[in-house]
Short mmCIF file of C-alpha atoms in Angstrom, two decimals:
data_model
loop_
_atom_site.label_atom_id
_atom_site.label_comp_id
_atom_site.label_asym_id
_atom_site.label_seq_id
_atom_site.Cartn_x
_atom_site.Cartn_y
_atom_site.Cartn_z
CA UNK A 1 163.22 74.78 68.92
CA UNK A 2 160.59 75.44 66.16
CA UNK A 3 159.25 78.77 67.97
CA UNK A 4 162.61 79.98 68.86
CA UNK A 5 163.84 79.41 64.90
CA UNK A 6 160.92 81.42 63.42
CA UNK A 7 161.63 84.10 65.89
CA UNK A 8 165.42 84.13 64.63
CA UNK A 9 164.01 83.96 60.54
CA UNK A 10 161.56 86.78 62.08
CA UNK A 11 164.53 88.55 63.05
CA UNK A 12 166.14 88.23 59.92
CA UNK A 13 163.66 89.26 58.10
CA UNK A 14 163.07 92.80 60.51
CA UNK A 15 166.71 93.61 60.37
CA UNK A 16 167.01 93.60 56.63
CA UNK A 17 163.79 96.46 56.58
CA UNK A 18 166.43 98.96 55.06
CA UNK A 19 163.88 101.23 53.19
CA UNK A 20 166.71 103.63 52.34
CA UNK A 21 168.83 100.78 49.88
CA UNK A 22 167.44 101.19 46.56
CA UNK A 23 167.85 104.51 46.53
CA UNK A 24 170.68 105.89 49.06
CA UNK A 25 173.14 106.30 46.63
CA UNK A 26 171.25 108.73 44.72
CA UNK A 27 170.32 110.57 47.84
CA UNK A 28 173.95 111.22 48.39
CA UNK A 29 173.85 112.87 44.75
CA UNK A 30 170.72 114.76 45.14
CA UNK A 31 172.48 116.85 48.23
CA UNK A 32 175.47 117.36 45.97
CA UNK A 33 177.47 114.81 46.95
CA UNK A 34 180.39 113.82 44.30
CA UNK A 35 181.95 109.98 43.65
CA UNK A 36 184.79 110.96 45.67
CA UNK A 37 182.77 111.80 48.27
CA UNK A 38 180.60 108.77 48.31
CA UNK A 39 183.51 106.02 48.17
CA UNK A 40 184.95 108.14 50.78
CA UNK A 41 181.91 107.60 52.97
CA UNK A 42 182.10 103.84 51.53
CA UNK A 43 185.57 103.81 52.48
CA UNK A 44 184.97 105.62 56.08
CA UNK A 45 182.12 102.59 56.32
CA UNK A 46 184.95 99.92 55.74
CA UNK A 47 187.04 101.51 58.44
CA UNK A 48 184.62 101.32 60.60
CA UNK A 49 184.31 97.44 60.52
CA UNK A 50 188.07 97.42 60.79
CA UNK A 51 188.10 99.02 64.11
CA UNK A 52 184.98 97.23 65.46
CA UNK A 53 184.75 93.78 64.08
CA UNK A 54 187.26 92.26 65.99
CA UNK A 55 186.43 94.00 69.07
CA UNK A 56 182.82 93.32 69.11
CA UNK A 57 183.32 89.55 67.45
CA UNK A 58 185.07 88.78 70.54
CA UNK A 59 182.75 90.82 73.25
CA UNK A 60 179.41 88.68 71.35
CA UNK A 61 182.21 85.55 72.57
CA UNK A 62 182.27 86.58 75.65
CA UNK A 63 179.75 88.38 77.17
CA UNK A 64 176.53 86.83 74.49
CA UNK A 65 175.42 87.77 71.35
CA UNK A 66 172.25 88.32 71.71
CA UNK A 67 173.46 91.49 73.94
CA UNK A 68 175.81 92.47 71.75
CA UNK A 69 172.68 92.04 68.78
CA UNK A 70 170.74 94.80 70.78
CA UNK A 71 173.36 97.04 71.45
CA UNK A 72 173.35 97.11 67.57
CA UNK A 73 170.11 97.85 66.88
CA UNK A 74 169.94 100.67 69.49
CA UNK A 75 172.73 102.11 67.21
CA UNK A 76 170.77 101.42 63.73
CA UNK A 77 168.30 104.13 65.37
CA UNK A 78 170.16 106.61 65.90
CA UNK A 79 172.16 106.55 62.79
CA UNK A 80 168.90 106.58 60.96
CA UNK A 81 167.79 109.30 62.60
CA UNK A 82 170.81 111.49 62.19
CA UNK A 83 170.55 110.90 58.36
CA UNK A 84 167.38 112.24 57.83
CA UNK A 85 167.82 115.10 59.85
CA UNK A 86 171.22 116.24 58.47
CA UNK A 87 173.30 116.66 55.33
CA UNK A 88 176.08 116.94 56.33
CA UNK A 89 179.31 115.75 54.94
CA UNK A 90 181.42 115.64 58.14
CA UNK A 91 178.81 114.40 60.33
CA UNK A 92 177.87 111.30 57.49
CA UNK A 93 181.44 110.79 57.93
CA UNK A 94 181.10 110.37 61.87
CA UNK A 95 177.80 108.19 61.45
CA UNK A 96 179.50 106.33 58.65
CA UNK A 97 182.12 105.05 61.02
CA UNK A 98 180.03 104.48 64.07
CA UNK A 99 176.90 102.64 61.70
CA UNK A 100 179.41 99.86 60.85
CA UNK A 101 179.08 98.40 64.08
CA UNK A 102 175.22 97.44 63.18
CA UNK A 103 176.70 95.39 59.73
CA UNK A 104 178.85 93.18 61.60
CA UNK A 105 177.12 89.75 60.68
CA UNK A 106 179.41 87.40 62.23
CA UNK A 107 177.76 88.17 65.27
CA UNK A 108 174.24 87.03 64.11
CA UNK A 109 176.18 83.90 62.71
CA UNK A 110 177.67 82.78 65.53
CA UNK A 111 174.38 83.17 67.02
CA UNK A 112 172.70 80.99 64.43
CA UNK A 113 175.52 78.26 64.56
CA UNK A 114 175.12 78.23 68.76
CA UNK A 115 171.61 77.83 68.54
CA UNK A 116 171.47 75.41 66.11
CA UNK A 117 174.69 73.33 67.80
CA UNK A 118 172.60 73.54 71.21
CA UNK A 119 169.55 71.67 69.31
CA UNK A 120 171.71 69.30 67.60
CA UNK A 121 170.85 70.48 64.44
CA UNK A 122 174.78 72.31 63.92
CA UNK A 123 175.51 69.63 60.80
CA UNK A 124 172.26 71.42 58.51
CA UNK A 125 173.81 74.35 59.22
CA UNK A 126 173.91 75.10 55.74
CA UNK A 127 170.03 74.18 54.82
CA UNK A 128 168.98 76.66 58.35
CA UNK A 129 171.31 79.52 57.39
CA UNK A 130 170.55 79.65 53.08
CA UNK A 131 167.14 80.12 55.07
CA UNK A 132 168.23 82.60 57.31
CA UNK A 133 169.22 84.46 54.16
CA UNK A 134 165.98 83.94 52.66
CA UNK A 135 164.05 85.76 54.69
CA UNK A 136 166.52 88.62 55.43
CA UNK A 137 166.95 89.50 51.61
CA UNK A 138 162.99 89.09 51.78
CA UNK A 139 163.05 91.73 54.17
CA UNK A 140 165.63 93.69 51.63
CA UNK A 141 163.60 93.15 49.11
CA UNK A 142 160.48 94.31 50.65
CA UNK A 143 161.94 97.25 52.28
CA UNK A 144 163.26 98.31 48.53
CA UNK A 145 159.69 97.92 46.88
CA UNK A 146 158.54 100.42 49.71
CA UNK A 147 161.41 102.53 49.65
CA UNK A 148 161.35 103.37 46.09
CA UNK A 149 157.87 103.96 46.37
CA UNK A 150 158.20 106.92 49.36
CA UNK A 151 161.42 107.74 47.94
CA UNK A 152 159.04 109.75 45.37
CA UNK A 153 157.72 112.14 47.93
CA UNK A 154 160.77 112.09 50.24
CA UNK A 155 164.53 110.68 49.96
CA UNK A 156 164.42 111.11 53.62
CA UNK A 157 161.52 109.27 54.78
CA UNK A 158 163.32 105.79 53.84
CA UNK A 159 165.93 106.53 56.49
CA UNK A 160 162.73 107.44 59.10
CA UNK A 161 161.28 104.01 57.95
CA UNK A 162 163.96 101.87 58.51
CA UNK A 163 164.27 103.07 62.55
CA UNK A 164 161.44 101.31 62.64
CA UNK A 165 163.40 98.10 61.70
CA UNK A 166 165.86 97.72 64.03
CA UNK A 167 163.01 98.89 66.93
CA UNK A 168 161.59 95.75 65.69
CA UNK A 169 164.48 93.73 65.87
CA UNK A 170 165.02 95.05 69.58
CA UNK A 171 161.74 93.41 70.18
CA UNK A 172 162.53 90.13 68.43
CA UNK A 173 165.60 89.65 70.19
CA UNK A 174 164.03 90.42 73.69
CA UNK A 175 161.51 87.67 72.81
CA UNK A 176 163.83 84.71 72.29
CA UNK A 177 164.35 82.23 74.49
CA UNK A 178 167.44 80.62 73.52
CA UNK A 179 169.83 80.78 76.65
CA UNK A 180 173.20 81.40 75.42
CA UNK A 181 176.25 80.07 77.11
CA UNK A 182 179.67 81.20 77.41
CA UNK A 183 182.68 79.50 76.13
CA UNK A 184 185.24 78.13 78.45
CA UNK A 185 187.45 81.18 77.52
CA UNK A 186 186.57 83.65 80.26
CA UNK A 187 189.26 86.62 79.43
CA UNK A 188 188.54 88.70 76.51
CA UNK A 189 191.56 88.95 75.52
CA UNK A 190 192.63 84.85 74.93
CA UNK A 191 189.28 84.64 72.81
CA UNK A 192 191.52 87.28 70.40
CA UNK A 193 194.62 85.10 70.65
CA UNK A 194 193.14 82.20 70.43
CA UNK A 195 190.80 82.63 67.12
CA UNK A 196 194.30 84.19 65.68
CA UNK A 197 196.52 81.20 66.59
CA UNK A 198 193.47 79.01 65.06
CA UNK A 199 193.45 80.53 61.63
CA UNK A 200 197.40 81.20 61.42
CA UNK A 201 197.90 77.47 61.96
CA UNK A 202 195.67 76.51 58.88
CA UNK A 203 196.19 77.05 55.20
CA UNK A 204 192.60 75.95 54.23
CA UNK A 205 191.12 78.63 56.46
CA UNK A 206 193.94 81.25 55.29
CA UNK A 207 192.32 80.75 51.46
CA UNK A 208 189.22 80.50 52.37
CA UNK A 209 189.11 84.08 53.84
CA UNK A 210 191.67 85.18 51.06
CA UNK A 211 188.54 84.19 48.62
CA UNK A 212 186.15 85.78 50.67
CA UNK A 213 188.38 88.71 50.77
CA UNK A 214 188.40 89.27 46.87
CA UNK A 215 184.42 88.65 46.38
CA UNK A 216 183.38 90.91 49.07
CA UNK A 217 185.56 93.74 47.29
CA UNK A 218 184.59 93.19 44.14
CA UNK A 219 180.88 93.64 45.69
CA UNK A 220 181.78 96.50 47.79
CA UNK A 221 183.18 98.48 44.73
CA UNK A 222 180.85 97.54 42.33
CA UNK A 223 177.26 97.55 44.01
CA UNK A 224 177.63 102.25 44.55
CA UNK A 225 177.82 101.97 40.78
CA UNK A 226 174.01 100.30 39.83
CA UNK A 227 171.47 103.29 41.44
CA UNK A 228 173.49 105.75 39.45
CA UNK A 229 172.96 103.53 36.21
CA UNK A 230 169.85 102.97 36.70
CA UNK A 231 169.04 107.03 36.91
CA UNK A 232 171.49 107.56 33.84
CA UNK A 233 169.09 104.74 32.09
CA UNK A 234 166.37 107.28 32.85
CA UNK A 235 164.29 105.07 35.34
CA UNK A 236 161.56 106.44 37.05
CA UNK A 237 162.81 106.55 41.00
CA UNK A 238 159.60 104.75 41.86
CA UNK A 239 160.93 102.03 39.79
CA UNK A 240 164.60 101.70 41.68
CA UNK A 241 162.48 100.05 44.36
CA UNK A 242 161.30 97.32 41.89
CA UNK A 243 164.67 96.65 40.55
CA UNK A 244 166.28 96.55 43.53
CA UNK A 245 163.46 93.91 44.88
CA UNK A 246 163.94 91.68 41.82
CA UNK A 247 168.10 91.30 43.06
CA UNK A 248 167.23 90.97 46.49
CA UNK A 249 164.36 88.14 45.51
CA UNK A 250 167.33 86.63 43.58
CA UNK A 251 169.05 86.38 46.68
CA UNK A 252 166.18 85.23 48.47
CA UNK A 253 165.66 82.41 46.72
CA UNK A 254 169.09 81.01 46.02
CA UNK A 255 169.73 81.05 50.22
CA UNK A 256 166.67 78.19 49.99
CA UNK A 257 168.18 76.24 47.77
CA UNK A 258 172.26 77.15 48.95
CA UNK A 259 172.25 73.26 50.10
CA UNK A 260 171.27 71.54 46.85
CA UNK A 261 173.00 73.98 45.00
CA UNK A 262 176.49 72.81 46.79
CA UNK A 263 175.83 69.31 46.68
CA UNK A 264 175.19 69.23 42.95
CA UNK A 265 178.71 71.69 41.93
CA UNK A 266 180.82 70.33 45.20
CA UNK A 267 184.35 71.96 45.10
CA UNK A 268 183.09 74.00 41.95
CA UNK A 269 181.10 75.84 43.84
CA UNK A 270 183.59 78.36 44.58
CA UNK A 271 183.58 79.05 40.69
CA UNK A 272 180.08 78.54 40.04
CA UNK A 273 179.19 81.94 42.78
CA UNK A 274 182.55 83.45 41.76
CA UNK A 275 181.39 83.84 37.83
CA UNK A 276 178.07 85.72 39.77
CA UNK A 277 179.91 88.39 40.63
CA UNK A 278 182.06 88.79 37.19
CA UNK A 279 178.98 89.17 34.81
CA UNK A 280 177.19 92.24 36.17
CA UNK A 281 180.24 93.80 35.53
CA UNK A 282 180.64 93.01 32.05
CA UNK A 283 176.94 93.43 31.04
CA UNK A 284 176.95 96.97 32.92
CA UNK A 285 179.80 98.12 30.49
CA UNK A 286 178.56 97.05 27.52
CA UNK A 287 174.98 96.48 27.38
CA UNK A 288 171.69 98.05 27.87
CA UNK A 289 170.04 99.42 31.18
CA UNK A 290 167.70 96.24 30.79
CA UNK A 291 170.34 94.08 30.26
CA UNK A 292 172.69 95.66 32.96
CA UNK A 293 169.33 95.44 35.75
CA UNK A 294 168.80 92.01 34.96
CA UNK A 295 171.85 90.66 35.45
CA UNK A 296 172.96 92.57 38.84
CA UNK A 297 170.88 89.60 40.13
CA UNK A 298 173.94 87.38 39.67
CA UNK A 299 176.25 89.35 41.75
CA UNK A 300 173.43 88.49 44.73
CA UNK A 301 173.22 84.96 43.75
CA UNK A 302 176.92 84.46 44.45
CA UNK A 303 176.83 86.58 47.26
CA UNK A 304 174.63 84.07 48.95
CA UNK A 305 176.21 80.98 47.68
CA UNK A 306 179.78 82.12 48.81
CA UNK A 307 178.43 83.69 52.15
CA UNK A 308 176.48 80.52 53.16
CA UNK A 309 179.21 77.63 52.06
CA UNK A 310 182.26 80.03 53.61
CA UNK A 311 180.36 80.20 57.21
CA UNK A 312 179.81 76.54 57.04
CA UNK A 313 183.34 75.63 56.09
CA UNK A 314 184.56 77.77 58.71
CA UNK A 315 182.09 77.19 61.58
CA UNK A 316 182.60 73.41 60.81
CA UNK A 317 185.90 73.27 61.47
CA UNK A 318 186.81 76.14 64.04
CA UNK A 319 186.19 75.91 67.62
CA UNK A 320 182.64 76.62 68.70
CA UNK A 321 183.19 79.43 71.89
CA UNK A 322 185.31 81.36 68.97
CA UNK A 323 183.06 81.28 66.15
CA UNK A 324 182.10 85.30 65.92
CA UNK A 325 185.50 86.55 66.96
CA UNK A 326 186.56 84.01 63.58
CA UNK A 327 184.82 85.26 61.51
CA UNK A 328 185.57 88.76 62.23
CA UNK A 329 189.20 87.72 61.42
CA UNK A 330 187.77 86.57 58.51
CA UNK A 331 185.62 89.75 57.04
CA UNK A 332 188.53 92.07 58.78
CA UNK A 333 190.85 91.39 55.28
CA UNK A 334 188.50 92.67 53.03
CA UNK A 335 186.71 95.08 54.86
CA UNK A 336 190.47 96.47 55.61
CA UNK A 337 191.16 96.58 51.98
CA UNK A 338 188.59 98.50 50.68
CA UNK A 339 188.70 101.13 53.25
CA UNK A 340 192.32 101.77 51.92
CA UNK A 341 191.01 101.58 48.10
CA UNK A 342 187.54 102.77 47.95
CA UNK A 343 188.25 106.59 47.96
CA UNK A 344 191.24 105.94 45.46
CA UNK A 345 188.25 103.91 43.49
CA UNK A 346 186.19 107.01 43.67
CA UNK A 347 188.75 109.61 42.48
CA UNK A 348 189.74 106.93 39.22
CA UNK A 349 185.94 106.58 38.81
CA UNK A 350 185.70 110.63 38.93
CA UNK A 351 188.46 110.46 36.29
CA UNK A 352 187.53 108.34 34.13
CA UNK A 353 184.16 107.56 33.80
CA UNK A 354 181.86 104.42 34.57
CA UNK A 355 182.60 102.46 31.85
CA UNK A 356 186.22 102.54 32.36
CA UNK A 357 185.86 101.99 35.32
CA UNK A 358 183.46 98.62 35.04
CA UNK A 359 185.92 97.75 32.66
CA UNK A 360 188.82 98.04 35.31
CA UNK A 361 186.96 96.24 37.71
CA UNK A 362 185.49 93.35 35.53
CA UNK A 363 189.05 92.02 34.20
CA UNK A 364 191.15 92.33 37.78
CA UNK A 365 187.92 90.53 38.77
CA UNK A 366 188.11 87.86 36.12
CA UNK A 367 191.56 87.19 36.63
CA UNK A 368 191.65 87.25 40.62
CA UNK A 369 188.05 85.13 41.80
CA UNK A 370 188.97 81.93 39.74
CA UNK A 371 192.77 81.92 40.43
CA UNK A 372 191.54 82.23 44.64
CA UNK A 373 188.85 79.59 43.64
CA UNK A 374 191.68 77.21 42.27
CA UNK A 375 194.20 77.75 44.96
CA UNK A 376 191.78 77.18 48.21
CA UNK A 377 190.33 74.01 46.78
CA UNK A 378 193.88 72.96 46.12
CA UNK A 379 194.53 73.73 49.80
CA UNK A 380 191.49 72.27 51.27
CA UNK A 381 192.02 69.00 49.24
CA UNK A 382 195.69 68.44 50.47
CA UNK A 383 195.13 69.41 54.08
CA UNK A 384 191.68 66.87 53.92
#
């Protein structure tokens, strides 16, 4: 088991090697892109995962992830490729939509939770996966040091960099050993029904994803907004990679300690990582640049936390053979909702500045996470 798990944390780690995060947003600027234009593209994104994530949740079900993982990763090439040799607009669109399919992490959870269940080790799910995350924001956060560093000579070359990463990844996944085996479910198309009938029939789950739902928008929306503050703030571009480490090391580290973390808040958990996400906000609106960088950190620390403790509460109590095709159902809400809003977002944001915008953002925020935070523990503890 041990040299098939640090191939998987190897993995990880490879996959997250996106050199071209700290500073894509202001590469869209530099080539005269506007905030419509860029929560377009962050709205064309979101489609994307609408079309594919319930398709390709249930082909990782039934034909294997770990084919399904590659097939991926072939596709993180060439969309790398195509950004840094074109600019554009139509065809970002087109690779916008297609690139999706390489985000769609259910797939890499499922895989996790399988090989974990097949060496009895399905109930530490939890301490395996917060390490999972470690080393993939590790990854993040080394990719963003180097990024930012060659984004000086080249916004480009982070895009040719991170090809690299998912060649890797190819690699790593041809090297593991871990035999995969299909569920009982042997039409494609049952899988679907099945993982539907599954979540319709539970309240606890329906919260659970409605909660997931309303973080992962709040993230979506917000995150576009931090490389353009930090140029405003007049930080050196060199120095985006740096920042941008610093909330991905946040990240890092709270997926090692996820587990303690949980057993120490319990139900208030949901809170705890929901208040993560409402600060940045806040600070961004009203404070300094130093202030604002610092505390971006939080929105990754409750990423993590609410990522980690959702899969296990769903993987724990959903069947096994349906696990990536559930959680698909489960990121298809959000990711559904914020390809309706996010060029809306981007037109308000044209309109009426950043801070109004923050502002905006920060008090539907504050009013929606701890009201979906109350109502699912509610839920879980009646249904328990």
């Amino acid at each position: 088991m041990k040299k098939d798990l640090w191939k998987i944390y190897f993995l990880a780690f490879v996959s997250n090697l996106m050199f071209f995060l700290p500073v894509v947003y202001i590469y869209y600027l530099d080539i005269g892109f506007n905030f419509s234009q860029i929560f377009m593209l962050e709205g064309v994104f979101s489609f994307g995962f609408l079309v594919f994530l319930l398709p390709f949740g249930a082909l990782a079900d039934y034909i294997g992830r770990k084919k399904v993982l590659i097939f991926n990763a072939i596709i993180g090439v060439i969309c790398n490729l195509v950004y840094f040799y074109s600019e554009n607009f139509v065809i970002y669109l087109i690779t916008q939509f297609v690139w999706s399919v390489v985000f769609i992490g259910s797939i890499s959870k499922a895989f996790m939770f399988d090989f974990l269940h097949k060496n009895k080790k399905s109930k530490e799910y939890k301490k395996y996966q917060g390490m999972f995350f470690f080393f993939a924001l590790l990854g993040s956060a080394v990719a963003a040091l180097i990024g930012g560093y060659v984004s000086k000579f080249s916004l480009k070359l982070p895009f040719l960099l991170s090809t690299f990463s998912h060649i890797l990844a190819i690699f790593a996944l041809f090297s593991i050993e871990h035999k995969e085996k299909r569920g009982v479910n042997k039409n494609y198309f049952l899988i679907l029904k099945e993982s539907f009938v599954q979540i319709k029939q539970s309240n606890w789950i329906k919260w659970l994803v409605a909660y997931y739902a309303v973080t992962g928008i709040v993230f979506r929306l917000f995150y576009p907004l931090v490389q353009p503050f930090m140029q405003r703030s007049g930080l050196d571009i060199a120095l985006f990679g740096v920042a941008t480490t610093f909330f991905f090391m946040v990240g890092s580290i709270t997926g090692k300690f996820v587990d303690p973390i949980e057993k120490k808040f319990k139900d208030w958990i949901y809170l705890v990582s929901g208040i993560g996400y409402i600060i940045p906000i806040f600070f961004m609106a009203f404070f300094s640049p130093v202030w604002g960088f610092i505390t971006v950190g939080a929105i990754f620390f409750g990423g993590v936390v609410t990522q980690v403790v959702f899969e296990h509460e769903i993987l724990s109590i959903t069947k096994k053979r349906l696990h990536a095709t559930i959680i698909s159902f489960s990121e298809l809400g959000y990711r559904g909702v914020v390809a309706l809003i996010a060029p809306v977002f981007g037109i308000y944001l044209s309109r009426v500045g950043e801070q109004k915008t923050l502002l905006t953002l920060g008090t539907v925020s504050l009013f929606l996470i701890p009201i979906f935070a109350w109502f699912f523990v509610r839920v879980k503890k009646k249904e328990k």
